[in-house]
Each structure stands twice: as C-alpha cells, then as structure tokens.
DNA sequence: GAACGTTATTCGATATATAGAACATCCTCG
DNA sequence: CGAGGATGTTCTATATATCGAATAACGTTC
C-alpha cells in the first residue's frame, strides 16, 4: 500500500478520490482516459495511460476496450496505441443543437466584437468547478487572445469568476478553498478579490484588470437561465491599453445590455421587471 | 425473467449484448445514456432513461451521478431531469485539434462545393459500423441536403458504403449480414450492390444514384491514411437532375483527384517521429 | 543472437458494483 | 383532502469487475 503511491501526479490524485466516491468507478476512469487522450498530442499505449492515471494495466485495458467498442476511442492494431475517436463529435453536435444560448448569443458576440474590435466569448458555467467556452467571436486584430469552443477554465478565475462568486449561490468557506487553488499572473489577495466581487454585485458586471493574464483586461457580464439562476456569461478580452482607448465604459454597457437581453430570452418570456 | 423483456426496444437490445460482452459494462451503460440524452429533445428523468435502456433504476442513477460528476451530464435539482452537459464539447475540441484530415480537407471541400454548387462532406470511417461527418461545405442552393458535423451514419450505406466495401478489408459473410440491416429508399439487391462495389473498385470512386435517398445522387471517393488503409472519404450530394446538368464526370474527377491528393498528404508524412 | 527490459494480454481470487426490493417523496385525480 | 400511482432514492446480498501476478510478445542492447 505504500509502494503504490510512489509518484502520484495531479490528475490521478483527483481520479483516485473520484473513483473511491463513485458507485460507478469505471465511468470516472473512462472519463479520465478520455481527457488524457484529449490532452496528449500522440496516441498512447496501455501502460502509459495506466501509469499516468494510476490505474492497474489490466483494468485500464478493459476500460480502453469498452471505449473503443463505443467508438469514443480509436485503436491502431499495428502500433497498439489509443487515441480519441470521432464519436465524441456526435455527442458535441447533439449538445450544440439543443442549446438555445449558442444561437441566441452569437449575433450579440459578433456585434460587440466588431464594434470594439475585441475577442468576445460566450461561456457556460458548469457546476461550480469549471466554465466552458461555447461560442466565440474573434477580433481580427487580437490573434494572440484566441480561444476555442470547448476550452475549459476554472470557474472562479478572471472576470467570470467574480461574476460567479457575486451571483451564484455558494458559501464563503467553499469559495475561499477554491480561490486558493487558482493560478493568476498577478494574484489578488482574497480580501481584494472579495471587494471586487462585492463591486461586481453592485454594478452587475465584473472586470479583471490584468490579474488573470498580465496586460489583458477581461470584462464579464452574467446571463441567467431563470430568476437568479446563473448559467452563462458574456466575456470580452482585450489588451488593457487598447481597451481603454476603445472606451471601457461603453463596452461594459454594451456587454451588460446584451447579457440582460439574453437572460430575458432564455428565461422564456419577453417578461417585464 | 419473463416479465423483464416485456418491451425490448432496439437501443437496449444492443446495449444488453454490449454490457454482457464487455468487462467494463458501466462504460457501455454510460455511453448509452449519453447517446440517449443526445437524441432526446428534452431533459429526462431517471426512470425514463432506465426504462428506455432496459436498466435497473438504481444502477441508472449511479451511472448518471458519475456522469454528472465528470461534467458530461447536467442535472437540474428542481426538475430532477438530466441532459447533456458542455463537457462533451471539450473532448470534441481536442479531437478536432488533433486531426489533420479536417484542416487538409476543408479547402478541397469548399472548392468542389463552390464549383459544382453541391453539398460536400468529409467523413471519417470509424470501425466498420459507422461513418461520422467531420467536415462539411454546404452549397448555397441545396439547403435540404444539409448535414452537420458529428452526424453518424451506418458504414455501408450509400456511396460511402460501396467505397468501404470496395477498399476496406472485411469478409463477405460479415458484409452481407450488415448489408441486410440497412435502410434505403430504393434498396438494391445484394447482387446489384456487389456489382456496384466491384465497379467502385475498378474506377476508384462510388456512385449512389438515388438508392439511399430517392432523387439524390451521392458520389464518394476514398481517402487512405496509409498504404491501403482506408480512413476517410470525400462525399458530394446533389439532386440527381441538377447533378447531371452540372456534369457528373467532371465532378467525379474533381472528387477523385482531391481524395488522392489527401491520401498522399496523409500518408506522405515526410517526417517519421 | 541471447538476455534483458519493455510492452500487451490472460487468468483466477476477492473486494465491490449491481440488481431488486423497500422506502420516501412528489403529483394527480376523485 | 386523501388515495393512488407515479417518481427519485437508499439499502443489502450476490453476481462480477477489478486487482495483481503470471504469461506472452515484443523491441533493444550488448
């Protein structure tokens, strides 16, 4: 029992607890395998995967074979290597089809992106762990700030994080624990951050002025799926200096207006209030 | 034991055998749940899912909870309904990033689509069961023939199917078994089909003249990942009559040329790790 | 070309995921 | 309101998925 944890690397720590907690550990393992294969630039062998995730090779093989059978993983019989298979695309397509936010948000993203020449994102807030980019409108200029649909970030980071803290419903202890784990270029103290969260709650949107990525200003406005149910956010990114020239207040208003309009459309009605 | 199979519907038959065969049945169940949620237009409850897939409710609940924990499924605590979560997007993004075919094929698809005013697809051949659309270029005219990235079709159907039969390596018995299960608008007999497969092998591309979808002609040319290893196909769809006007032979040549060029680029690989 | 360190894979014992029933909770309808 | 029939959820015995060692098939190095 001691020799086993000789070199526990981070992904497999989390996996270990997920496996222990769940009543369907095979699924956690499968998810871990899929994510590992996703990250890897090259196809991987059984041993490599097992070692990386802290799995027993034979178990790992079972998992891989099941994933191959389900067409989520491809297997090259010559090299005996595994990689992601196109089956994952099919799921993604279904998800995209069914989510009104994407279609509704795209025009707004495009308009703001064009007007201010910024990269603008629509992000989906999943659980309280992560956000996922679900729609983008890239500015022609800022290629360096490009992000892809499907990218995943920690929930509490940057401007979006302040929105989640401000408008989501979680207790402060949990919040502080998560906050401690974040990686910023210029980390704010927890006190500073709480103040910014408070301000976010008052003004209705959040700003990250170079904390997450040095030199980059991020503005985020919350979108609610139903009364008070935070589900998405609109996020604009730009080089700090350029953003000031473009007129930060104007951008904030535009983002906020679009976000509120989306909230109305998502919660179903043309409703008043 | 009798009462159980009162109303076995098709998806759960397959699931049952997959579960029995695999050494990681939880993963097959998870995949079935994901696909079911993908197909469904509305979020589903535990019982509904369990019934539809022939699962025990408690087991189904475990699977769902695991999938929620992995952020592949979202759970609405108010309605207690489950649906696909954006996590599936992340996997898809990784797959897309890593597949050179998509980037290489897109220009060719666009060119052919523009020249002949047709919908042109790049499809990936996964296993011998399915093909998945991985790149599209829609014609402006034929909106009715639109297909989305991620769409899944039986491997042996239509023109692509004849390519797979012609250039893949499978035995005839297996082939006939699979052929019998296909659904066509105007089904060819197995003999007719075999003749067409032979012709496909000779001329290097396949044509489906209204068999799969009445009135629609489909042309497909194979793309090889390595010497003789069939992996993708380029597929052009058009209303039969319009296609004749546009010049079927010219289209066939263009498709074949692009497919061969892609094969070279994919297998060419000047570099060897 | 033999010996070695890899790797993938099989196989049997046991910890445990699953099935099925019991429980709890919500709605619907008389 | 209160009975009925859904639903989601917990609980536990047992069939079985997982582990770990043993085997087989590599590729490398000396």
Coordinates of C-alpha atoms in Angstrom, one line a residue, chain B:
Chain B
X1 CA -37.1 -13.4 -16.1
X2 CA -40.0 -13.2 -18.4
X3 CA -41.6 -10.0 -17.2
X4 CA -38.3 -8.2 -17.8
X5 CA -38.3 -8.2 -21.5
X6 CA -41.9 -7.1 -21.9
X7 CA -41.0 -4.3 -24.3
X8 CA -37.4 -4.5 -25.5
X9 CA -36.8 -1.6 -27.9
X10 CA -33.9 -1.6 -30.3
X11 CA -31.3 0.5 -28.5
X12 CA -31.5 -1.6 -25.4
X13 CA -31.1 -4.9 -27.2
X14 CA -27.7 -3.7 -28.4
X15 CA -26.8 -2.4 -25.0
X16 CA -27.7 -5.7 -23.4
X17 CA -25.2 -7.6 -25.6
X18 CA -22.6 -4.8 -25.2
X19 CA -22.9 -5.0 -21.5
X20 CA -22.6 -8.7 -21.5
X21 CA -19.6 -8.8 -23.7
X22 CA -17.6 -6.0 -22.0
X23 CA -15.6 -6.3 -18.9
X24 CA -16.5 -2.7 -18.1
X25 CA -20.2 -2.7 -18.5
X26 CA -20.6 0.6 -16.7
X27 CA -18.9 2.3 -19.6
X28 CA -21.3 0.8 -22.1
X29 CA -24.2 2.0 -20.0
X30 CA -22.7 5.4 -19.7
X31 CA -22.3 5.6 -23.5
X32 CA -25.9 4.5 -24.0
X33 CA -27.1 7.1 -21.6
X34 CA -25.1 9.9 -23.3
X35 CA -26.4 8.9 -26.7
X36 CA -30.0 8.7 -25.4
X37 CA -29.7 12.2 -23.8
X38 CA -28.2 13.3 -27.1
X39 CA -31.1 12.2 -29.1
X40 CA -33.7 13.5 -26.7
X41 CA -35.1 16.9 -27.2
X42 CA -35.9 17.4 -23.6
X43 CA -34.1 16.6 -20.3
X44 CA -35.0 13.1 -19.0
X45 CA -35.7 11.6 -15.5
X46 CA -34.0 8.6 -14.1
X47 CA -36.9 6.2 -14.6
X48 CA -37.4 7.3 -18.2
X49 CA -33.8 6.7 -19.0
X50 CA -33.8 3.4 -17.2
X51 CA -36.9 2.2 -18.9
X52 CA -35.7 3.2 -22.3
X53 CA -32.4 1.5 -22.0
X54 CA -33.6 -1.5 -20.0
X55 CA -31.5 -0.6 -17.0
X56 CA -32.2 -1.1 -13.3
X57 CA -33.2 2.4 -11.9
X58 CA -30.7 2.3 -9.1
X59 CA -27.9 1.4 -11.5
X60 CA -29.0 4.0 -13.8
X61 CA -28.9 6.5 -11.0
X62 CA -25.3 5.6 -10.2
X63 CA -24.3 6.0 -13.9
X64 CA -26.0 9.4 -14.1
X65 CA -24.3 10.6 -10.9
X66 CA -20.9 9.6 -12.2
X67 CA -21.6 11.3 -15.5
X68 CA -22.7 14.4 -13.7
X69 CA -19.5 14.4 -11.6
X70 CA -17.5 14.2 -14.8
X71 CA -19.4 17.1 -16.3
X72 CA -20.7 15.2 -19.2
X73 CA -24.3 15.4 -18.0
X74 CA -26.1 18.2 -16.2
X75 CA -28.7 17.7 -13.5
X76 CA -31.4 20.1 -12.7
X77 CA -32.2 19.7 -9.0
X78 CA -35.5 21.4 -9.3
X79 CA -37.0 19.2 -12.0
X80 CA -34.6 16.2 -11.3
X81 CA -34.0 15.9 -15.0
X82 CA -30.8 15.1 -16.8
X83 CA -29.4 16.4 -20.1
X84 CA -26.1 16.6 -21.9
X85 CA -23.6 18.9 -20.4
X86 CA -21.0 21.1 -22.2
X87 CA -18.2 18.8 -21.1
X88 CA -18.6 16.8 -24.2
X89 CA -17.6 19.8 -26.2
X90 CA -14.2 19.8 -24.6
X91 CA -13.5 16.3 -25.9
X92 CA -14.7 17.2 -29.3
X93 CA -12.4 20.2 -29.4
X94 CA -9.4 18.0 -28.6
X95 CA -10.3 15.6 -31.3
X96 CA -10.7 18.3 -33.9
X97 CA -7.4 19.9 -33.0
X98 CA -5.5 16.7 -33.5
X99 CA -6.9 15.6 -36.8
X100 CA -5.1 16.8 -39.8
X101 CA -7.7 15.5 -42.1
X102 CA -10.2 18.2 -41.2
X103 CA -7.8 21.1 -41.9
X104 CA -6.5 19.5 -45.0
X105 CA -9.9 18.6 -46.4
X106 CA -11.7 21.8 -45.8
X107 CA -10.2 23.8 -48.7
X108 CA -10.9 20.9 -51.1
X109 CA -14.5 20.6 -49.9
X110 CA -15.0 24.3 -50.3
X111 CA -13.6 24.4 -53.8
X112 CA -15.7 21.5 -55.0
X113 CA -18.8 22.8 -53.3
X114 CA -18.4 26.2 -55.0
X115 CA -17.5 24.9 -58.4
X116 CA -20.5 22.5 -58.7
X117 CA -22.8 24.1 -56.2
X118 CA -23.2 21.0 -54.1
X119 CA -23.0 20.0 -50.5
X120 CA -19.7 18.2 -50.0
X121 CA -18.7 16.3 -46.9
X122 CA -15.6 14.8 -45.4
X123 CA -16.4 11.7 -43.5
X124 CA -14.4 9.6 -41.1
X125 CA -14.7 5.8 -41.2
X126 CA -14.8 4.5 -37.6
X127 CA -14.6 0.8 -37.1
X128 CA -16.8 -0.9 -39.7
X129 CA -20.0 0.1 -38.1
X130 CA -20.3 3.8 -38.7
X131 CA -19.1 6.8 -40.5
X132 CA -19.1 10.3 -39.0
X133 CA -19.3 13.6 -40.8
X134 CA -16.2 15.6 -39.7
X135 CA -16.2 18.4 -42.2
X136 CA -18.8 20.0 -44.4
X137 CA -19.1 22.6 -47.1
X138 CA -22.8 23.4 -47.8
X139 CA -24.0 24.6 -51.1
X140 CA -26.0 27.8 -51.0
X141 CA -28.8 26.2 -53.1
X142 CA -29.4 22.8 -51.6
X143 CA -30.4 23.6 -48.1
X144 CA -32.5 20.5 -48.0
X145 CA -29.3 18.4 -48.1
X146 CA -27.7 20.0 -45.2
X147 CA -25.8 17.7 -42.8
X148 CA -24.0 18.6 -39.6
X149 CA -20.5 17.8 -38.3
X150 CA -20.8 14.9 -36.0
X151 CA -23.7 13.2 -37.8
X152 CA -23.4 9.4 -37.8
X153 CA -24.5 7.0 -40.5
X154 CA -24.2 3.3 -41.0
X155 CA -20.9 2.4 -42.6
X156 CA -22.2 0.5 -45.6
X157 CA -25.0 2.8 -46.7
X158 CA -25.0 5.0 -49.8
X159 CA -21.9 5.7 -51.9
X160 CA -19.5 5.7 -49.0
X161 CA -20.6 2.3 -48.1
X162 CA -19.6 1.0 -51.5
X163 CA -16.2 2.6 -51.1
X164 CA -15.8 0.8 -47.7
X165 CA -16.9 -2.5 -49.2
X166 CA -14.6 -2.0 -52.1
X167 CA -11.4 -0.8 -50.4
X168 CA -11.8 -1.9 -46.8
X169 CA -10.8 -5.4 -45.7
X170 CA -13.7 -7.5 -44.5
X171 CA -15.0 -10.9 -45.4
X172 CA -18.1 -11.3 -47.5
X173 CA -20.3 -13.0 -44.9
X174 CA -19.9 -10.2 -42.4
X175 CA -20.6 -7.8 -45.2
X176 CA -23.8 -9.5 -46.2
X177 CA -25.1 -9.6 -42.6
X178 CA -24.5 -5.9 -42.3
X179 CA -26.0 -5.1 -45.7
X180 CA -29.2 -6.8 -44.8
X181 CA -29.8 -4.3 -41.9
X182 CA -29.5 -1.2 -44.0
X183 CA -32.5 1.1 -44.7
X184 CA -32.6 2.6 -48.2
X185 CA -35.3 4.5 -50.0
X186 CA -34.8 2.2 -53.1
X187 CA -32.8 -0.8 -51.8
X188 CA -30.6 -2.5 -54.3
X189 CA -30.4 -6.3 -54.2
X190 CA -27.2 -7.7 -52.6
X191 CA -26.2 -8.9 -56.1
X192 CA -26.7 -5.5 -57.7
X193 CA -24.8 -3.9 -54.8
X194 CA -21.9 -6.3 -55.1
X195 CA -21.6 -5.5 -58.8
X196 CA -21.6 -1.8 -57.9
X197 CA -18.9 -2.5 -55.3
X198 CA -16.8 -4.2 -58.0
X199 CA -17.2 -1.3 -60.3
X200 CA -16.2 1.1 -57.5
X201 CA -13.0 -0.9 -57.0
X202 CA -12.3 -0.6 -60.7
X203 CA -13.0 3.1 -61.2
X204 CA -11.8 4.3 -57.8
X205 CA -14.9 6.0 -56.6
X206 CA -18.6 5.1 -55.9
X207 CA -21.9 6.5 -57.0
X208 CA -25.3 6.1 -55.3
X209 CA -28.0 7.1 -57.8
X210 CA -31.0 7.6 -55.6
X211 CA -30.8 4.3 -53.7
X212 CA -30.2 5.8 -50.3
X213 CA -32.3 8.9 -50.7
X214 CA -34.7 8.9 -53.6
X215 CA -33.8 11.6 -56.2
X216 CA -30.4 12.3 -54.6
X217 CA -27.2 11.3 -56.2
X218 CA -24.2 10.7 -54.0
X219 CA -20.6 10.4 -55.1
X220 CA -17.9 9.2 -52.8
X221 CA -14.1 8.9 -53.2
X222 CA -11.9 7.1 -50.7
X223 CA -9.0 8.6 -48.7
X224 CA -6.3 6.4 -47.3
X225 CA -4.4 7.1 -44.2
X226 CA -1.5 4.8 -45.2
X227 CA -0.9 2.3 -47.9
X228 CA -4.3 0.7 -48.4
X229 CA -5.6 1.8 -45.0
X230 CA -9.0 3.3 -45.7
X231 CA -9.8 6.0 -43.2
X232 CA -11.9 8.8 -44.7
X233 CA -14.0 9.7 -47.8
X234 CA -15.0 12.8 -49.7
X235 CA -18.7 12.8 -50.4
X236 CA -20.7 15.0 -52.7
X237 CA -24.5 15.1 -52.6
X238 CA -26.9 16.7 -55.1
X239 CA -30.3 16.5 -56.5
X240 CA -30.0 13.9 -59.3
X241 CA -31.2 16.1 -62.1
X242 CA -29.1 19.1 -61.1
X243 CA -26.1 16.9 -60.8
X244 CA -26.4 15.7 -64.4
X245 CA -26.5 19.2 -65.6
X246 CA -23.5 20.2 -63.6
X247 CA -21.5 17.4 -65.3
X248 CA -21.3 14.2 -63.3
X249 CA -18.0 13.0 -64.9
X250 CA -16.2 16.3 -64.1
X251 CA -17.4 16.1 -60.5
X252 CA -16.2 12.6 -60.2
X253 CA -12.8 13.5 -61.5
X254 CA -12.5 16.5 -59.2
X255 CA -13.6 14.4 -56.1
X256 CA -11.2 11.6 -57.0
X257 CA -8.3 14.0 -57.6
X258 CA -8.9 15.7 -54.2
X259 CA -9.2 12.4 -52.4
X260 CA -6.0 11.1 -53.9
X261 CA -4.2 14.3 -53.0
X262 CA -5.4 14.0 -49.5
X263 CA -4.3 10.4 -49.3
X264 CA -0.9 11.5 -50.3
X265 CA -0.7 14.2 -47.8
X266 CA -2.0 12.0 -45.0
X267 CA 0.3 9.0 -45.7
X268 CA 3.1 11.1 -47.2
X269 CA 4.4 12.2 -43.9
X270 CA 7.9 13.4 -44.7
X271 CA 8.7 13.2 -41.1
X272 CA 9.0 10.0 -39.1
X273 CA 8.8 10.8 -35.4

